[in-house]
Amino acid sequence: METPLTHNISPGREPPDLAQYEKAGGYGALRKALGMAPAEIQAAVKESNLRGRGGAGFPTAQKWSFVPMGDDAPRPKYLVCNADEMEPGTFKDRMLLEGDPHQLIEGIIISAYAIQADVAYVFLRWAYKLAARRVERAIVEAYRHGYLGKNILGSAYSLEMHLHVSAGRYICGEETALLNALEGKRANPRAKPPYPQVSGLWGKPTIVNSVETLCNVPHIVKQGAEWFRSLSRSDDGGTKLYGASGRVKNPGLWELPMGTPLREILEEHAGGMRDGYQFRGVLPGGASTDFVTAEHLDVAMDFDSVQKAGSRLGTGTMIILDDKTCPVGMLLNLEHFFAQESCGWCTPCWSGLSWIEQILQDMEEGRGRASDLELLESHTRLLGPGHTFCALAPGAAEPLQSGLKYFRDDFERHIHEKRCPWSPT
Ligand code: NAI
């Protein structure tokens, strides 16, 4: 099968430099794009059914369509590449950043042209040091060869691009917190609306797209929307980077048709469970998604199908729970992360998450009470959508609410036995 996003990438090797990237056809899509009207590029992306790969799956062209166009549009306009990948279990953008930075830069330039942005930022996770070096080098090469700066490739279009290394907090990946961080403010999320498309960075129209989303754009422009849709096994166009971690034989990352069934990814690509371990459940899209159990193993891994199965595709990088891992301990670990990463801006999030962490900690250490289950359940409702400024707390509630549903016996055993049944003592 075709792997447009990863065909240039050999893990562990240096990424293609500019000459190698060009030799493989790189920047051909940009040349083509500059000969098209911005509206034509937006139409091609709309036709392709590309949905955002950061986790929420918002249709990319629809997002772009909210940006004011025309001579009277507020300037400057911005395009920000969200490369602050920090969802637990998620390491897909890292592969694209380290493996083929010119593909990302070409995607950013074309996308910026489509909305007529003047300035682009790559907002990169602090811990991705190798990616920072490689992206920086690729930006310098792109400037030197006329792909960035004034009058790109002799056209009327100009774009400046900057690499910004994040402060290293999970909340910096939330698009409005990210914009505050770029402005030099504390990374608290902003209320939406207004959405960044109309009032983003310094109050100007701004598109925030993820790395994987932007890497798809050159391929859509070059090979067409119909080709892109034909790569997929579902209504969402293209391929998807899927990952698996946990006690499977072959944990890793694969570019596969969008809509590849969960079972196929787990059994054929991840090699099935390691000997001596049984599958109990999976968080299909990073930590902030609901568990899916064996009854849903045949679900197609696309946005709508996973939602129908009671969870979300999220980042598509799954975390697998086995029968020798304590689900309460796993959730404690995840909720500890979310509590630690709460920005403290809204009370349900900072107070609720640290309370959840404390209750789970007590349960793991034999101090659980029968009333704790109801308390945890009520917290998952209090932290649900609409009660907080951003998706951090609702995301943190997802694995917990589904964990309480699917692994209730395990919670009860902790309370009745006054210990963790998986603990050796
Ligand atoms: P969201 O659904 O609020 O927004 C998604 C995108 O669509 C945003 O760019 C937003 O501006 C746009 N949008 C949504 N509704 C809109 C409307 N009515 N009008 C105009 N634009 C609209 O989700 P959010 O908070 O941006 O992202 C949450 C997702 O991020 C979660 O699903 C989670 O899976 C994922 N995530 C990914 C991480 C990573 O490392 N890749 C880290 C943390 C979360």
XYZ file of C-alpha atoms and ligand atoms in Angstrom:
469
model
C 0.000 0.000 0.000
C 1.103 3.582 -0.590
C 2.630 5.378 2.379
C 2.837 9.003 1.262
C 3.731 10.392 4.684
C 6.485 7.955 5.550
C 7.879 6.782 2.208
C 10.990 8.957 2.647
C 11.571 7.896 6.246
C 14.009 5.234 7.443
C 13.890 5.285 11.259
C 17.334 5.714 12.814
C 18.734 7.359 9.663
C 19.310 11.014 8.852
C 16.286 12.628 7.160
C 16.538 13.555 3.475
C 18.323 16.869 3.052
C 16.928 19.415 0.638
C 18.661 17.940 -2.440
C 17.458 14.413 -1.619
C 13.973 15.667 -0.859
C 13.818 17.528 -4.175
C 15.160 14.467 -6.017
C 12.245 12.443 -4.616
C 9.836 15.062 -6.034
C 9.824 17.310 -2.979
C 8.631 20.916 -3.345
C 6.944 19.911 -6.620
C 3.591 20.308 -4.877
C 4.561 23.811 -3.759
C 5.437 24.787 -7.352
C 2.059 23.446 -8.449
C 0.247 25.191 -5.567
C 1.758 28.575 -6.379
C 0.199 28.276 -9.825
C -3.228 27.675 -8.285
C -5.557 30.137 -6.600
C -5.722 29.785 -2.780
C -9.421 28.924 -3.143
C -8.525 26.031 -5.477
C -6.214 24.554 -2.843
C -8.910 24.910 -0.187
C -11.343 23.182 -2.553
C -8.934 20.287 -3.178
C -8.404 19.802 0.568
C -12.167 19.917 1.135
C -12.708 17.339 -1.594
C -10.025 15.106 -0.055
C -11.970 14.712 3.239
C -8.834 15.444 5.244
C -9.701 15.672 8.934
C -7.346 17.110 11.549
C -4.906 14.558 12.908
C -4.166 16.309 16.230
C -6.940 14.319 17.889
C -10.235 16.142 17.371
C -10.717 15.317 13.666
C -12.143 18.699 12.675
C -12.370 18.940 8.835
C -9.234 20.813 7.752
C -10.724 22.738 4.833
C -13.689 23.817 6.941
C -11.287 25.209 9.541
C -9.401 27.112 6.841
C -12.666 28.439 5.393
C -13.287 30.568 8.511
C -10.174 32.673 7.866
C -11.064 36.082 6.412
C -9.730 36.385 2.859
C -9.496 39.340 0.504
C -7.770 42.700 0.586
C -9.638 43.972 3.630
C -8.784 40.915 5.797
C -6.895 41.816 9.001
C -3.098 41.380 8.636
C -0.791 39.756 9.427
C -2.406 36.349 9.241
C -0.693 33.369 10.881
C -0.360 29.655 10.406
C 0.869 27.721 13.418
C 2.029 24.137 13.208
C 1.198 22.435 16.480
C 4.184 20.153 17.075
C 3.752 20.106 20.853
C 2.996 16.388 20.831
C 2.607 15.288 24.437
C -0.461 13.066 24.584
C 0.609 10.010 26.634
C 1.417 7.075 24.364
C 1.674 9.321 21.299
C 4.861 9.556 19.252
C 3.654 9.864 15.654
C 4.477 13.505 14.900
C 7.949 12.906 16.261
C 8.572 10.432 13.456
C 7.466 12.952 10.826
C 9.464 15.806 12.388
C 12.662 13.832 12.733
C 12.219 11.709 9.629
C 11.184 14.182 6.929
C 11.166 17.827 8.079
C 11.003 19.202 4.514
C 7.696 17.395 3.968
C 6.287 19.317 6.938
C 7.767 22.618 5.783
C 6.324 22.132 2.297
C 2.935 21.342 3.871
C 3.109 24.465 6.020
C 4.006 26.721 3.076
C 1.180 25.373 0.897
C -1.343 25.599 3.734
C -0.173 29.117 4.592
C -0.567 30.076 0.919
C -4.104 28.616 0.919
C -5.153 31.015 3.679
C -2.721 33.755 2.544
C -0.831 33.747 5.851
C 2.145 36.064 6.244
C 3.976 34.302 9.063
C 4.228 30.645 10.102
C 5.412 29.184 13.402
C 6.409 25.636 14.234
C 5.531 25.297 17.919
C 7.656 22.331 18.949
C 7.643 20.184 22.066
C 10.573 21.097 24.313
C 11.700 17.482 24.717
C 11.979 16.876 20.947
C 15.592 18.037 20.757
C 16.582 16.039 17.674
C 13.472 17.254 15.862
C 14.361 20.840 16.822
C 17.811 20.530 15.224
C 16.456 18.900 12.086
C 13.529 21.281 11.604
C 15.766 24.301 12.201
C 18.265 23.029 9.615
C 15.487 22.374 7.100
C 14.029 25.880 7.590
C 17.470 27.386 6.910
C 17.835 25.247 3.753
C 14.347 26.235 2.585
C 15.152 29.934 3.031
C 18.454 29.557 1.161
C 16.753 27.973 -1.817
C 13.889 30.445 -2.147
C 11.104 28.293 -0.667
C 10.663 30.766 2.196
C 10.989 34.513 2.537
C 10.088 37.179 -0.005
C 8.506 36.192 -3.327
C 8.699 32.441 -2.965
C 10.031 30.836 -6.183
C 9.519 34.158 -7.971
C 5.806 34.336 -7.132
C 3.970 37.219 -5.480
C 3.643 35.167 -2.282
C 5.929 35.748 0.726
C 6.099 33.820 3.997
C 8.348 34.025 7.046
C 8.769 30.896 9.192
C 10.028 30.590 12.766
C 10.712 27.632 15.014
C 9.480 28.166 18.585
C 10.459 25.620 21.223
C 7.700 25.156 23.789
C 8.075 25.576 27.545
C 7.439 21.871 28.029
C 3.911 21.638 29.401
C 1.061 19.489 28.046
C -1.339 22.445 28.090
C 0.883 24.310 25.611
C -0.514 21.939 22.941
C -4.076 23.210 23.460
C -4.397 25.663 20.592
C -5.396 28.779 22.531
C -2.933 28.104 25.379
C -0.332 27.642 22.657
C -1.166 31.055 21.218
C -0.848 32.659 24.663
C 2.531 30.936 25.105
C 3.697 32.244 21.713
C 2.685 35.742 22.791
C 4.904 35.308 25.855
C 2.002 34.953 28.270
C 1.175 32.173 30.704
C -0.187 29.184 28.772
C -3.801 29.329 29.922
C -6.497 28.366 27.422
C -8.728 31.129 26.085
C -12.505 30.979 25.899
C -13.803 29.885 22.460
C -15.478 31.530 20.552
C -13.878 33.552 19.183
C -11.978 30.751 17.464
C -8.379 31.437 16.437
C -9.379 31.402 12.761
C -10.800 34.896 13.253
C -8.997 36.073 16.402
C -5.854 34.113 17.202
C -2.257 35.173 17.617
C -2.164 38.833 18.746
C -5.880 38.956 17.870
C -5.251 38.230 14.177
C -6.639 35.390 12.015
C -4.689 32.222 12.824
C -4.869 28.602 11.767
C -3.468 25.967 14.098
C -2.934 22.601 12.400
C -1.039 19.567 13.650
C 2.122 18.099 12.110
C 0.429 15.024 10.634
C -2.388 17.121 9.153
C 0.030 19.493 7.421
C 2.229 16.670 6.093
C -0.772 15.395 4.098
C -1.282 18.657 2.225
C 1.556 18.437 -0.372
C 0.351 14.952 -1.378
C -3.243 16.124 -1.834
C -2.095 19.034 -4.000
C 0.270 16.863 -6.024
C -1.843 13.758 -6.562
C -5.367 15.070 -6.174
C -8.296 14.680 -3.833
C -9.637 11.538 -5.487
C -6.308 9.729 -5.109
C -6.169 10.823 -1.451
C -9.652 9.507 -0.733
C -8.810 6.228 -2.468
C -6.011 5.582 0.059
C -8.593 5.259 2.824
C -10.840 2.402 3.872
C -13.422 4.849 5.253
C -15.112 8.168 4.474
C -12.217 10.134 6.006
C -9.534 10.538 3.370
C -5.926 9.364 3.346
C -3.729 7.266 5.532
C -3.213 7.474 9.281
C -0.209 6.970 11.492
C -1.340 4.346 14.009
C 0.734 3.336 16.994
C 0.605 0.669 19.671
C 2.265 0.483 23.075
C 1.807 -1.984 25.924
C 2.490 -5.709 26.138
C 2.197 -6.534 22.452
C 4.892 -8.448 20.591
C 5.795 -5.621 18.262
C 5.020 -2.162 19.681
C 5.494 0.573 17.092
C 4.031 2.951 14.557
C 2.611 2.234 11.092
C 1.178 4.311 8.275
C -1.971 2.471 7.168
C -5.191 3.287 5.319
C -7.512 5.431 7.437
C -10.175 3.094 8.800
C -7.937 0.025 9.230
C -9.700 -2.195 11.790
C -8.349 -2.145 15.329
C -7.967 -5.937 15.335
C -5.826 -5.837 12.188
C -3.515 -3.213 13.707
C -3.172 -5.137 16.952
C -2.796 -8.616 15.510
C -1.024 -8.124 12.182
C 1.107 -5.059 12.821
C 1.634 -5.120 16.579
C 1.954 -8.922 16.441
C -0.735 -9.685 19.040
C -0.242 -9.944 22.796
C 3.084 -11.112 24.193
C 3.118 -14.750 25.341
C 1.524 -15.096 28.749
C -0.524 -11.882 28.497
C -4.215 -11.498 27.691
C -5.821 -8.439 26.114
C -8.229 -6.602 28.448
C -8.805 -3.262 26.758
C -7.272 -0.442 24.775
C -7.257 3.342 24.833
C -7.462 3.821 21.052
C -6.195 7.374 20.721
C -3.759 8.230 23.485
C -4.618 8.548 27.176
C -7.502 10.988 26.839
C -9.903 8.540 25.194
C -12.340 5.947 26.544
C -11.349 2.291 26.836
C -12.551 -0.049 24.131
C -12.823 -3.742 25.045
C -12.719 -7.015 23.078
C -16.314 -6.633 21.842
C -15.211 -3.653 19.736
C -11.994 -5.065 18.312
C -13.434 -5.049 14.801
C -14.094 -1.302 14.838
C -12.660 0.635 11.892
C -10.096 3.103 13.206
C -11.629 6.266 11.771
C -13.192 9.227 13.561
C -16.879 8.315 13.236
C -16.552 4.549 13.734
C -14.537 4.817 16.947
C -17.028 7.356 18.251
C -19.867 4.923 17.561
C -17.949 2.317 19.579
C -18.045 4.710 22.560
C -14.584 6.227 22.327
C -12.570 8.560 20.074
C -9.908 8.013 17.436
C -7.880 10.773 19.146
C -4.284 10.531 18.026
C -4.693 6.928 16.797
C -1.823 5.765 18.985
C -3.245 3.101 21.239
C -2.293 2.060 24.744
C -3.085 -1.579 25.466
C -4.082 -2.894 28.883
C -3.228 -6.535 29.663
C -4.386 -8.914 32.390
C -1.204 -8.578 34.451
C -1.456 -4.799 34.803
C -3.663 -3.259 37.473
C -6.266 -1.024 35.764
C -6.514 1.145 38.903
C -2.749 1.590 38.914
C -2.767 2.404 35.203
C -5.479 5.018 35.715
C -3.647 6.436 38.733
C -0.596 6.889 36.530
C -2.622 8.667 33.831
C -4.607 10.852 36.239
C -1.361 11.810 37.991
C -0.123 13.068 34.627
C -3.285 15.048 33.903
C -3.413 16.534 37.429
C 0.229 17.573 37.173
C -0.312 19.115 33.733
C -3.470 21.078 34.605
C -2.674 24.750 34.111
C -4.709 25.652 37.203
C -6.881 28.109 35.299
C -10.280 26.606 36.109
C -11.305 25.073 39.410
C -13.015 21.857 38.224
C -9.785 20.901 36.461
C -7.080 21.681 39.037
C -9.124 20.721 42.060
C -11.052 17.838 40.514
C -8.056 16.119 38.962
C -5.915 16.254 42.088
C -8.842 14.871 44.081
C -9.278 12.027 41.591
C -5.570 11.277 41.841
C -5.758 11.167 45.633
C -8.754 8.805 45.646
C -7.028 6.427 43.197
C -3.798 6.600 45.206
C -5.697 5.696 48.394
C -7.378 2.803 46.615
C -4.059 1.454 45.326
C -2.598 1.667 48.836
C -5.508 -0.111 50.560
C -7.359 2.915 51.919
C -10.280 2.804 49.442
C -13.854 3.225 50.709
C -17.082 1.882 49.196
C -18.311 5.445 48.589
C -15.223 6.197 46.443
C -16.721 4.620 43.340
C -19.668 6.996 43.349
C -17.357 9.884 44.141
C -15.139 9.040 41.159
C -18.174 8.681 38.907
C -19.551 12.054 39.950
C -16.146 13.608 39.258
C -16.075 12.241 35.717
C -19.422 13.996 35.159
C -18.270 17.249 36.794
C -15.179 17.298 34.581
C -17.140 16.539 31.421
C -17.433 18.766 28.350
C -18.750 22.274 28.984
C -17.564 22.520 32.589
C -13.989 23.594 31.890
C -12.155 26.036 29.613
C -10.467 23.374 27.506
C -10.429 19.654 26.702
C -7.773 18.647 29.263
C -10.130 17.665 32.108
C -12.853 16.142 29.877
C -10.064 14.134 28.208
C -8.762 12.999 31.604
C -12.300 11.904 32.564
C -12.640 9.608 29.535
C -10.322 6.722 30.527
C -11.603 6.933 34.108
C -15.306 6.818 33.275
C -14.833 3.864 30.922
C -12.390 2.191 33.330
C -15.041 2.374 36.069
C -17.510 0.775 33.675
C -15.370 -2.019 32.237
C -13.091 -2.831 35.197
C -15.504 -2.229 38.073
C -14.692 -5.588 39.686
C -11.069 -4.551 39.914
C -11.970 -1.326 41.699
C -14.222 -3.251 44.092
C -11.510 -5.799 44.852
C -9.141 -2.977 45.845
C -11.735 -1.687 48.295
C -12.768 -5.061 49.742
C -9.277 -6.545 49.975
C -7.815 -3.238 51.221
C -4.854 -3.690 48.867
C -3.962 -3.797 45.218
C -4.616 -7.377 44.074
C -1.710 -7.062 41.601
C 0.746 -6.025 44.267
C 3.091 -8.866 45.358
C 2.604 -8.183 49.087
P -11.832 21.001 19.532
O -12.791 19.988 19.043
O -12.307 22.056 20.459
O -11.189 21.765 18.292
C -10.543 21.121 17.246
C -10.208 22.150 16.195
O -11.363 22.511 15.488
C -9.632 23.442 16.749
O -8.634 23.919 15.898
C -10.817 24.402 16.777
O -10.418 25.740 16.587
C -11.631 23.894 15.611
N -13.061 24.067 15.870
C -13.855 23.295 16.655
N -15.116 23.757 16.669
C -15.128 24.860 15.878
C -16.141 25.792 15.491
N -17.386 25.681 15.934
N -15.794 26.797 14.683
C -14.529 26.913 14.239
N -13.525 26.068 14.559
C -13.824 25.066 15.370
O -10.639 20.189 20.185
P -9.253 20.661 20.799
O -9.441 21.089 22.197
O -8.554 21.598 19.876
O -8.444 19.311 20.776
C -8.791 18.246 21.610
C -8.151 17.014 21.063
O -6.742 17.123 21.116
C -8.512 15.794 21.842
O -9.379 15.113 20.994
C -7.214 15.035 22.056
O -7.336 13.750 21.472
C -6.205 15.836 21.309
N -4.926 15.989 22.001
C -3.802 15.722 21.291
C -2.559 15.876 21.852
C -1.338 15.540 21.070
O -0.241 15.455 21.655
N -1.457 15.347 19.766
C -2.409 16.359 23.231
C -3.653 16.624 23.873
C -4.878 16.440 23.281
